[in-house]
Coordinates of C-alpha atoms (C1' of nucleotides) in Angstrom, one line a residue:
Chain A
M25 CA 159.5 -135.0 3.6
S26 CA 159.6 -135.3 7.3
M27 CA 159.9 -131.7 8.4
D28 CA 160.0 -132.1 12.1
F29 CA 160.9 -128.9 13.7
A30 CA 163.5 -129.1 16.5
P31 CA 162.6 -126.8 19.4
P32 CA 165.1 -124.0 20.0
K33 CA 168.1 -125.1 22.0
Y34 CA 167.3 -122.9 25.0
A35 CA 164.0 -124.7 25.2
Q36 CA 165.7 -128.1 25.0
V37 CA 168.0 -127.2 27.9
M38 CA 164.9 -126.0 29.9
T39 CA 163.0 -129.3 29.3
A40 CA 166.1 -131.4 30.2
I41 CA 166.5 -129.6 33.5
Q42 CA 162.8 -129.7 34.2
Q43 CA 162.8 -133.4 33.6
R44 CA 165.7 -133.9 36.0
I45 CA 163.9 -131.9 38.6
R46 CA 160.8 -134.0 38.2
D47 CA 162.8 -137.2 38.2
G48 CA 164.4 -136.1 41.5
E49 CA 167.9 -136.2 40.0
Y50 CA 168.1 -132.6 41.0
A51 CA 166.3 -132.4 44.4
P52 CA 164.9 -129.2 45.9
G53 CA 167.7 -127.3 47.6
D54 CA 170.4 -128.8 45.4
M55 CA 172.7 -126.7 43.5
L56 CA 172.5 -127.0 39.7
P57 CA 175.6 -127.5 37.7
S58 CA 177.2 -124.2 37.0
E59 CA 176.6 -122.4 33.7
T60 CA 180.0 -123.4 32.5
Q61 CA 179.4 -127.0 33.2
L62 CA 176.0 -126.9 31.4
V63 CA 177.6 -125.2 28.5
R64 CA 180.0 -128.1 28.2
E65 CA 177.4 -130.8 28.7
F66 CA 174.9 -129.5 26.2
G67 CA 177.4 -128.1 23.7
V68 CA 175.8 -124.7 23.5
G69 CA 176.9 -121.1 24.2
R70 CA 176.6 -119.5 27.6
T71 CA 174.0 -117.1 26.3
T72 CA 171.7 -120.1 25.6
V73 CA 172.3 -121.7 29.0
V74 CA 171.7 -118.4 30.7
R75 CA 168.5 -117.8 28.9
A76 CA 167.2 -121.2 29.8
L77 CA 168.1 -120.7 33.5
Q78 CA 166.7 -117.2 33.7
T79 CA 163.4 -118.4 32.2
L80 CA 163.3 -121.3 34.6
A81 CA 163.9 -118.8 37.4
M82 CA 161.0 -116.6 36.2
Q83 CA 158.8 -119.6 36.1
G84 CA 159.7 -120.5 39.6
W85 CA 161.5 -123.8 39.0
I86 CA 164.9 -122.6 40.3
E87 CA 166.4 -119.7 42.1
R88 CA 169.6 -118.0 41.1
E89 CA 172.0 -116.3 43.6
H90 CA 174.6 -114.0 42.3
G91 CA 178.1 -115.5 43.1
R92 CA 176.7 -118.7 44.6
G93 CA 174.9 -120.7 42.0
S94 CA 171.5 -121.8 40.8
F95 CA 169.3 -123.8 43.2
V96 CA 166.4 -126.1 42.7
K97 CA 163.2 -124.7 44.1
G98 CA 161.1 -127.6 42.8
R99 CA 157.9 -125.7 43.1
P100 CA 156.8 -124.8 39.6
E101 CA 153.3 -124.4 41.1
S102 CA 152.2 -121.3 39.5
P103 CA 148.9 -119.9 38.3
A104 CA 150.0 -121.3 34.9
E105 CA 149.1 -124.8 36.0
R106 CA 145.3 -124.2 36.0
V107 CA 143.3 -126.5 33.9
R108 CA 141.4 -124.7 31.2
P109 CA 138.9 -126.9 29.5
G110 CA 137.7 -124.1 27.4
L111 CA 140.9 -123.3 25.7
S112 CA 142.1 -126.8 25.3
T113 CA 138.9 -127.7 23.6
A114 CA 139.5 -125.0 21.1
E115 CA 143.1 -126.1 20.5
H116 CA 142.7 -129.9 20.3
P117 CA 143.1 -131.3 16.8
E118 CA 140.1 -133.2 15.4
S119 CA 139.9 -136.5 13.7
A120 CA 137.2 -138.3 11.8
E121 CA 136.2 -140.4 14.8
N122 CA 135.4 -137.6 17.1
I123 CA 133.1 -135.5 15.0
V124 CA 129.5 -136.3 15.8
S125 CA 127.7 -133.9 13.6
V126 CA 127.9 -130.4 12.2
A127 CA 124.8 -128.4 11.4
R128 CA 123.2 -125.0 11.1
V129 CA 120.7 -124.6 13.9
P130 CA 118.8 -121.9 15.7
A131 CA 120.9 -120.7 18.7
P132 CA 119.7 -122.1 22.0
R133 CA 118.7 -119.5 24.5
H134 CA 121.8 -119.5 26.7
V135 CA 124.1 -119.5 23.7
A136 CA 122.3 -116.6 22.0
K137 CA 122.6 -114.7 25.3
L138 CA 126.3 -115.2 25.5
M139 CA 126.8 -114.2 21.9
G140 CA 124.6 -111.2 22.3
V141 CA 122.3 -112.1 19.5
D142 CA 118.6 -112.9 19.4
E143 CA 117.4 -116.3 20.3
R144 CA 116.9 -118.5 17.3
T145 CA 119.4 -116.7 15.2
P146 CA 121.0 -119.4 13.0
V147 CA 124.5 -120.5 14.2
I148 CA 126.8 -123.4 13.4
A149 CA 126.8 -126.2 15.9
R150 CA 129.7 -128.6 15.9
H151 CA 129.2 -131.6 18.1
R152 CA 132.3 -133.6 19.1
V153 CA 133.4 -136.2 21.6
T154 CA 136.7 -137.0 23.2
R155 CA 137.7 -140.6 23.9
Q156 CA 139.8 -142.1 26.6
G157 CA 140.5 -145.6 25.5
D158 CA 137.1 -147.1 24.7
R159 CA 135.1 -144.7 26.7
V160 CA 133.8 -141.4 25.6
S161 CA 135.3 -139.0 28.2
A162 CA 133.7 -135.8 27.1
A163 CA 130.9 -134.4 25.0
E164 CA 131.6 -131.1 23.4
T165 CA 129.5 -128.6 21.4
L166 CA 131.0 -125.6 19.7
W167 CA 128.7 -122.8 18.5
F168 CA 129.9 -120.3 15.9
P169 CA 128.2 -117.1 14.8
L170 CA 127.5 -117.4 11.0
E171 CA 129.8 -114.5 10.2
I172 CA 132.7 -116.2 12.0
A173 CA 132.1 -119.5 10.2
L174 CA 131.8 -117.8 6.8
G175 CA 134.6 -118.7 4.6
T176 CA 136.0 -121.3 7.0
D177 CA 135.7 -125.1 7.2
L178 CA 134.0 -124.8 10.6
D179 CA 130.6 -125.6 9.1
K180 CA 131.9 -128.7 7.3
P181 CA 131.9 -132.1 8.9
D182 CA 135.5 -132.7 8.0
P183 CA 138.0 -132.9 10.9
L184 CA 140.2 -129.8 11.5
R185 CA 143.5 -131.4 12.0
H186 CA 145.1 -128.5 13.7
G187 CA 142.2 -127.6 15.9
V188 CA 139.7 -124.8 15.8
R189 CA 142.0 -122.1 17.2
Q190 CA 144.7 -122.7 14.5
H191 CA 142.0 -122.8 11.8
L192 CA 140.5 -119.5 12.8
Q193 CA 144.0 -117.9 13.0
A194 CA 145.1 -119.4 9.7
V195 CA 142.0 -118.8 7.6
K196 CA 140.7 -115.6 8.9
H197 CA 143.4 -114.1 11.1
L198 CA 141.1 -114.3 14.0
R199 CA 143.0 -114.5 17.3
I200 CA 141.8 -115.8 20.6
D201 CA 142.4 -113.3 23.4
H202 CA 140.5 -114.3 26.4
V203 CA 138.0 -116.9 27.6
T204 CA 135.2 -116.8 30.1
E205 CA 134.4 -120.1 31.7
R206 CA 131.4 -121.0 33.8
L207 CA 131.5 -124.2 35.7
T208 CA 128.6 -126.0 37.2
A209 CA 127.4 -129.5 38.1
R210 CA 124.4 -130.8 36.3
K211 CA 122.7 -133.9 34.8
P212 CA 123.7 -134.6 31.2
T213 CA 121.2 -133.7 28.5
K214 CA 119.6 -136.6 26.7
E215 CA 122.1 -136.3 23.8
E216 CA 125.1 -136.1 26.1
A217 CA 124.0 -139.0 28.2
E218 CA 123.7 -141.1 25.0
L219 CA 127.2 -140.2 23.9
L220 CA 128.7 -140.7 27.3
G221 CA 126.9 -143.9 27.9
S222 CA 125.9 -142.7 31.4
S223 CA 123.6 -140.3 33.0
S224 CA 125.6 -139.7 36.2
P225 CA 126.4 -136.1 37.0
V226 CA 128.7 -134.1 34.8
L227 CA 130.8 -131.1 35.2
G228 CA 129.4 -128.6 32.8
V229 CA 131.8 -126.1 31.3
L230 CA 130.3 -123.2 29.3
A231 CA 133.0 -121.1 27.8
T232 CA 132.8 -117.9 25.8
V233 CA 135.8 -117.3 23.6
H234 CA 136.6 -113.7 22.7
D235 CA 138.9 -111.9 20.3
P236 CA 141.0 -108.9 21.4
A237 CA 138.1 -106.6 20.7
G238 CA 135.8 -108.6 22.9
S239 CA 133.7 -110.0 20.1
V240 CA 132.5 -113.6 20.6
L241 CA 134.3 -116.0 18.3
L242 CA 132.5 -119.0 19.6
V243 CA 130.7 -120.5 22.6
L244 CA 131.5 -123.9 23.7
S245 CA 129.9 -126.3 26.1
V246 CA 131.7 -129.4 27.5
A247 CA 130.2 -132.1 29.6
L248 CA 132.8 -133.9 31.7
P249 CA 131.6 -137.0 33.5
G250 CA 132.2 -136.5 37.2
D251 CA 133.6 -139.9 37.7
L252 CA 136.3 -139.3 35.1
H253 CA 137.4 -135.7 35.6
E254 CA 138.8 -133.5 38.3
L255 CA 139.8 -130.0 37.8
E256 CA 142.7 -129.0 40.0
D257 CA 143.7 -125.5 41.0
V258 CA 146.5 -124.3 43.3
Y259 CA 146.7 -120.7 44.5
Q260 CA 148.7 -118.7 46.9
V261 CA 146.9 -116.8 49.6
S262 CA 148.0 -113.2 49.5
Chain B
M6 CA 180.2 -90.5 47.9
S7 CA 176.8 -90.9 46.4
M8 CA 177.0 -94.3 44.9
D9 CA 173.6 -94.7 43.5
F10 CA 173.4 -97.7 41.3
A11 CA 172.0 -97.3 37.9
P12 CA 169.5 -100.1 37.1
P13 CA 170.7 -102.4 34.3
K14 CA 170.1 -101.0 30.8
Y15 CA 167.6 -103.6 29.8
A16 CA 165.5 -102.5 32.8
Q17 CA 165.8 -98.9 31.8
V18 CA 164.5 -99.7 28.4
M19 CA 161.6 -101.7 29.9
T20 CA 160.6 -98.9 32.2
A21 CA 160.8 -96.3 29.4
I22 CA 158.5 -98.4 27.3
Q23 CA 156.1 -99.1 30.1
Q24 CA 155.9 -95.4 30.9
R25 CA 155.1 -94.6 27.3
I26 CA 152.3 -97.2 27.3
R27 CA 150.9 -95.8 30.5
D28 CA 151.1 -92.3 29.1
G29 CA 149.2 -93.4 26.0
E30 CA 152.1 -92.4 23.7
Y31 CA 152.0 -96.1 22.6
A32 CA 148.4 -97.0 22.5
P33 CA 147.0 -100.6 22.6
G34 CA 147.3 -102.1 19.1
D35 CA 150.1 -99.7 18.1
M36 CA 153.2 -101.1 16.7
L37 CA 156.3 -100.4 18.8
P38 CA 159.4 -99.0 17.1
S39 CA 161.4 -101.9 15.6
E40 CA 164.3 -103.3 17.5
T41 CA 166.7 -101.5 15.2
Q42 CA 165.1 -98.2 15.9
L43 CA 165.1 -98.8 19.7
V44 CA 168.7 -99.7 19.5
R45 CA 169.5 -96.4 17.9
E46 CA 167.2 -94.4 20.2
F47 CA 168.6 -95.9 23.5
G48 CA 172.1 -96.4 22.3
V49 CA 172.3 -100.0 23.4
G50 CA 172.9 -103.3 21.7
R51 CA 170.2 -105.3 20.1
T52 CA 170.7 -108.0 22.7
T53 CA 169.6 -105.5 25.3
V54 CA 166.6 -104.3 23.4
V55 CA 165.5 -107.8 22.7
R56 CA 165.8 -108.8 26.3
A57 CA 163.7 -105.9 27.4
L58 CA 161.0 -106.6 24.8
Q59 CA 160.9 -110.3 25.5
T60 CA 160.5 -109.7 29.2
L61 CA 157.7 -107.2 28.5
A62 CA 156.1 -109.8 26.3
M63 CA 156.3 -112.4 29.1
Q64 CA 154.7 -110.0 31.5
G65 CA 151.9 -109.3 29.1
W66 CA 152.6 -105.7 28.2
I67 CA 153.3 -106.3 24.6
E68 CA 153.0 -109.0 22.0
R69 CA 155.6 -109.9 19.5
E70 CA 154.9 -111.3 16.1
H71 CA 157.6 -112.9 14.0
G72 CA 158.1 -110.9 10.9
R73 CA 155.6 -108.2 11.7
G74 CA 156.7 -106.3 14.8
S75 CA 155.9 -105.8 18.5
F76 CA 152.5 -104.5 19.4
V77 CA 151.2 -102.9 22.5
K78 CA 148.8 -105.0 24.5
G79 CA 148.5 -102.4 27.2
R80 CA 147.3 -105.1 29.6
P81 CA 149.7 -105.6 32.5
E82 CA 146.7 -107.2 34.2
S83 CA 147.4 -109.9 36.7
P84 CA 146.1 -113.4 36.1
A85 CA 142.3 -113.1 36.2
E86 CA 140.3 -113.5 39.4
R87 CA 138.8 -116.7 40.2
V88 CA 136.3 -117.8 42.7
R89 CA 137.9 -119.7 45.4
P90 CA 135.4 -121.7 47.4
G91 CA 138.1 -123.2 49.5
L92 CA 139.5 -120.0 50.8
S93 CA 136.2 -118.3 51.4
T94 CA 135.0 -121.3 53.3
A95 CA 137.9 -121.0 55.7
E96 CA 137.3 -117.3 56.1
H97 CA 133.6 -117.1 56.5
P98 CA 132.4 -116.3 60.0
E99 CA 130.2 -118.9 61.7
S100 CA 127.0 -118.5 63.6
A101 CA 125.1 -120.9 65.8
E102 CA 122.6 -121.8 63.0
N103 CA 125.1 -123.1 60.6
I104 CA 127.1 -125.5 62.7
V105 CA 125.7 -128.9 62.2
S106 CA 128.0 -131.0 64.3
V107 CA 131.6 -131.2 65.5
A108 CA 133.1 -134.5 66.4
R109 CA 136.3 -136.5 66.6
V110 CA 136.1 -139.2 64.0
P111 CA 138.5 -141.5 62.1
A112 CA 139.8 -139.8 58.9
P113 CA 138.0 -141.0 55.8
R114 CA 140.3 -142.5 53.2
H115 CA 140.5 -139.5 50.9
V116 CA 141.0 -137.0 53.7
A117 CA 143.8 -139.2 55.3
K118 CA 145.5 -139.3 51.9
L119 CA 145.5 -135.6 51.5
M120 CA 146.8 -135.1 55.0
G121 CA 149.5 -137.7 54.5
V122 CA 148.4 -139.8 57.5
D123 CA 147.1 -143.3 58.0
E124 CA 143.5 -144.0 57.3
R125 CA 141.4 -144.0 60.5
T126 CA 143.8 -141.7 62.3
P127 CA 141.5 -139.6 64.5
V128 CA 140.7 -136.1 63.2
I129 CA 138.3 -133.3 64.0
A130 CA 135.4 -133.1 61.6
R131 CA 133.4 -129.9 61.6
H132 CA 130.1 -130.0 59.6
R133 CA 128.5 -126.8 58.6
V134 CA 125.9 -125.4 56.2
T135 CA 125.5 -122.2 54.3
R136 CA 122.0 -120.7 53.9
Q137 CA 120.6 -118.6 51.1
G138 CA 117.3 -117.4 52.3
D139 CA 115.4 -120.4 53.4
R140 CA 117.4 -122.9 51.4
V141 CA 120.6 -124.6 52.4
S142 CA 123.0 -123.6 49.5
A143 CA 126.1 -125.5 50.5
A144 CA 127.1 -128.3 52.8
E145 CA 130.7 -128.0 54.1
T146 CA 132.9 -130.3 56.2
L147 CA 136.2 -129.2 57.6
W148 CA 138.7 -131.8 58.8
F149 CA 141.6 -130.8 61.1
P150 CA 144.5 -132.9 62.2
L151 CA 144.5 -133.3 66.0
E152 CA 147.7 -131.5 66.5
I153 CA 146.3 -128.5 64.7
A154 CA 143.1 -128.4 66.6
L155 CA 144.9 -128.9 69.9
G156 CA 144.5 -125.8 72.0
T157 CA 142.0 -124.2 69.7
D158 CA 138.2 -124.0 69.7
L159 CA 138.0 -125.9 66.4
D160 CA 136.9 -129.1 68.2
K161 CA 134.1 -127.3 70.1
P162 CA 130.7 -126.8 68.6
D163 CA 130.6 -123.1 69.4
P164 CA 130.6 -120.8 66.4
L165 CA 133.9 -119.1 65.5
R166 CA 132.7 -115.6 64.9
H167 CA 135.7 -114.5 62.9
G168 CA 136.1 -117.6 60.8
V169 CA 138.5 -120.5 60.9
R170 CA 141.4 -118.7 59.2
Q171 CA 141.4 -115.9 61.8
H172 CA 141.1 -118.3 64.6
L173 CA 144.1 -120.3 63.5
Q174 CA 146.1 -117.1 63.1
A175 CA 145.1 -115.6 66.4
V176 CA 145.3 -118.7 68.6
K177 CA 148.2 -120.6 67.2
H178 CA 149.9 -118.1 64.8
L179 CA 149.2 -120.5 61.9
R180 CA 149.2 -118.8 58.6
I181 CA 147.5 -120.0 55.4
D182 CA 149.9 -119.9 52.5
H183 CA 148.3 -121.8 49.7
V184 CA 145.3 -123.9 48.8
T185 CA 144.9 -126.8 46.5
E186 CA 141.4 -127.3 45.1
R187 CA 139.9 -130.2 43.3
L188 CA 136.6 -129.8 41.6
T189 CA 134.3 -132.5 40.4
A190 CA 130.7 -133.2 39.7
R191 CA 129.1 -135.9 41.8
K192 CA 126.0 -137.1 43.5
P193 CA 125.6 -135.8 47.0
T194 CA 126.3 -138.2 49.9
K195 CA 123.3 -139.3 51.9
E196 CA 124.1 -136.7 54.6
E197 CA 124.6 -133.9 52.1
A198 CA 121.4 -134.7 50.3
E199 CA 119.5 -134.5 53.6
L200 CA 121.0 -131.2 54.5
L201 CA 120.5 -129.8 51.0
G202 CA 117.0 -131.2 50.6
S203 CA 117.8 -132.5 47.2
S204 CA 119.9 -135.2 45.5
S205 CA 120.5 -133.5 42.2
P206 CA 124.1 -133.2 41.1
V207 CA 126.5 -131.1 43.2
L208 CA 129.8 -129.5 42.4
G209 CA 132.2 -131.1 44.8
V210 CA 135.1 -129.0 46.0
L211 CA 137.8 -130.7 47.9
A212 CA 140.4 -128.3 49.1
T213 CA 143.7 -128.8 51.0
V214 CA 144.9 -125.8 53.0
H215 CA 148.6 -125.5 53.6
D216 CA 150.9 -123.4 55.7
P217 CA 154.0 -121.8 54.3
A218 CA 156.0 -125.0 55.0
G219 CA 153.5 -127.1 53.1
S220 CA 152.0 -128.9 56.1
V221 CA 148.3 -129.4 55.9
L222 CA 146.3 -127.2 58.2
L223 CA 142.9 -128.6 57.2
V224 CA 141.1 -130.4 54.4
L225 CA 137.7 -129.2 53.5
S226 CA 134.9 -130.5 51.3
V227 CA 132.1 -128.4 50.0
A228 CA 129.0 -129.6 48.2
L229 CA 127.4 -126.9 46.0
P230 CA 124.1 -127.8 44.4
G231 CA 124.5 -127.5 40.6
D232 CA 121.3 -125.6 40.3
L233 CA 122.4 -122.9 42.6
H234 CA 126.0 -122.4 41.9
E235 CA 128.2 -121.4 39.0
L236 CA 131.9 -120.8 39.3
E237 CA 133.1 -118.2 36.8
D238 CA 136.7 -117.8 35.6
V239 CA 138.1 -115.4 33.1
Y240 CA 141.6 -115.8 31.7
Q241 CA 143.8 -114.3 29.0
V242 CA 145.2 -116.5 26.3
S243 CA 149.0 -116.6 26.1
Chain C
dC11 C1' 143.6 -108.0 -14.1
dT12 C1' 145.9 -112.0 -11.7
dT13 C1' 149.9 -114.7 -10.5
dG14 C1' 154.2 -115.5 -8.7
dC15 C1' 158.8 -113.9 -7.5
dC16 C1' 162.0 -110.8 -5.3
dC17 C1' 163.4 -107.9 -1.7
dA18 C1' 163.3 -105.1 2.3
dC19 C1' 161.9 -105.3 6.7
dT20 C1' 160.6 -107.6 10.9
dC21 C1' 161.6 -110.8 14.9
dG22 C1' 163.9 -115.5 16.7
dT23 C1' 167.8 -117.7 17.9
dC24 C1' 172.6 -118.5 18.7
dC25 C1' 177.5 -117.6 19.2
dG26 C1' 181.9 -115.9 21.4
dC27 C1' 183.6 -112.6 24.0
dA28 C1' 184.2 -109.2 27.7
dC29 C1' 183.9 -107.2 32.2
dA30 C1' 181.5 -106.4 36.7
dA31 C1' 180.3 -108.1 41.0
dG32 C1' 179.2 -111.5 44.7
dT33 C1' 181.0 -115.8 47.4
dA34 C1' 183.8 -118.8 49.8
dA35 C1' 187.8 -121.2 50.7
dC36 C1' 192.5 -120.9 51.4
dC37 C1' 196.7 -119.0 53.3
dG38 C1' 200.0 -116.2 55.4
dA39 C1' 200.9 -112.2 58.6
dG40 C1' 200.2 -110.7 62.9
Chain D
dC16 C1' 194.3 -118.1 67.5
dT17 C1' 192.2 -114.0 64.4
dC18 C1' 192.3 -111.0 60.6
dG19 C1' 192.7 -109.6 56.0
dG20 C1' 194.0 -110.3 51.3
dT21 C1' 194.4 -113.4 47.3
dT22 C1' 192.2 -116.3 44.2
dA23 C1' 189.1 -119.3 41.9
dC24 C1' 184.8 -119.9 41.4
dT25 C1' 179.9 -118.3 40.6
dT26 C1' 176.1 -115.3 38.3
dG27 C1' 174.8 -110.5 36.0
dT28 C1' 175.0 -107.6 32.2
dG29 C1' 176.4 -106.1 27.8
dC30 C1' 178.2 -106.0 23.0
dG31 C1' 178.6 -107.1 18.0
dG32 C1' 177.8 -110.2 14.7
dA33 C1' 175.6 -113.9 12.3
dC34 C1' 172.1 -116.6 10.2
dG35 C1' 167.2 -118.2 9.9
dA36 C1' 162.4 -117.4 9.0
dG37 C1' 157.9 -114.9 8.6
dT38 C1' 155.5 -110.8 6.4
dG39 C1' 154.1 -107.7 3.0
dG40 C1' 154.6 -104.6 -0.7
dG41 C1' 156.3 -103.9 -5.4
dC42 C1' 157.0 -105.4 -9.9
dA43 C1' 157.1 -107.9 -14.0
dA44 C1' 155.4 -111.8 -16.6
dG45 C1' 151.5 -114.0 -18.0

DNA sequence: CTTGCCCACTCGTCCGCACAAGTAACCGAG
DNA sequence: CTCGGTTACTTGTGCGGACGAGTGGGCAAG
């Protein structure tokens, strides 16, 4: 059975309006249709339209003025836009083609340090790649402490179709709370260079993923070829 | 008549709960009273309680789990701090030793694009270095549109002792509002390699600095040798 | 003991309605 | 002409009710 879940109506209204703003149909400064008009257009209750508009306002897409109307601000630029390679790596679904190898290996020095265990403690290393068309656009390694991987499929070479984060949540109720990322420029390791088919500089992302208590769920390292990737960040100055 | 306006009820509920979290009455991890209980306690409709709780959740005070309850996160922390090479470069004071050269040159393609002007439009290029002990730890170039530099000392090779940001503010009342940064890994240019004394990979930061109206005040490019620099970033997950 | 179902409880979403309050255009009295 | 009120719009807030869906404990059948 095709059980595709429809997103909630208020979210549908939000996406529709966001799309129109991006398309320029609603330009910055324009007044949006009134709540009543939107109610008619989308065939939903005012509660729903109001919730969509108020959420958009909180996210900075629009501005609402009591008695006048809602106006396009067109500047959804918020700290939410930051690229977060660490998190997206933990969330991305896997497929058979992008698993390179999964093995139990002694923890490399820098990984052991981040996990707070002794060097050479055995850990699970899960090597993957991401493809963009024909080319390998990223080489990723995820390291798991044994006690985390215990009872999960993280130590098996089968693809996790819902991603690592989902798997941890579903199988062991482990929740990701925060991520520490360290970014640097470096040469790819021999293995990475082979996978990427190039030894030009890479952006190295080393991320430590924690649960709410601060324990390390995994450490991950991503090598992003410099000629393929740019990380963008916009911020307000106090 | 003392017409003091009572804040809306949903806001009253929010502040009450926030207060209890701050006081420790609701400790992190605790389950909040259920919506129904809060309805009874505050004598308001469920709509109101739900709105309060959902807003608190969006602000990061609590977490709501479908079917289980609402839980104190006790973490109204703002989006985590991030290193911002772009801004600090604009703020750092200069000294005679770290000015390499200042000249009027045609805008390079990528700079012209960010400024929104034609390629080869003349701009002021200000080349600098940062030292760490004996070693040059960063090579920076700041490009200014002519109309910005006009009437300032930005086009003169004398060090700006209070930094570029201060100078713009003091001399022309120009205020920095936001910065867009693009990060990538690349090989240093010939000039950068010479200044840095190495041609190992660098972290390239290309930042566009805007005033409140969105006009570009300057574009700056920083080359950070990968073996000397790491950019760290911590963030909360949803 | 284990398994599977039921049920009470939780939050998620949505509706229709009501009234308050701010805004702006119109219109008539002066 | 100016002024002030009326009126038709807008958003802000609030209620009660309804149904859906996820969670977890209890309970009875196996």
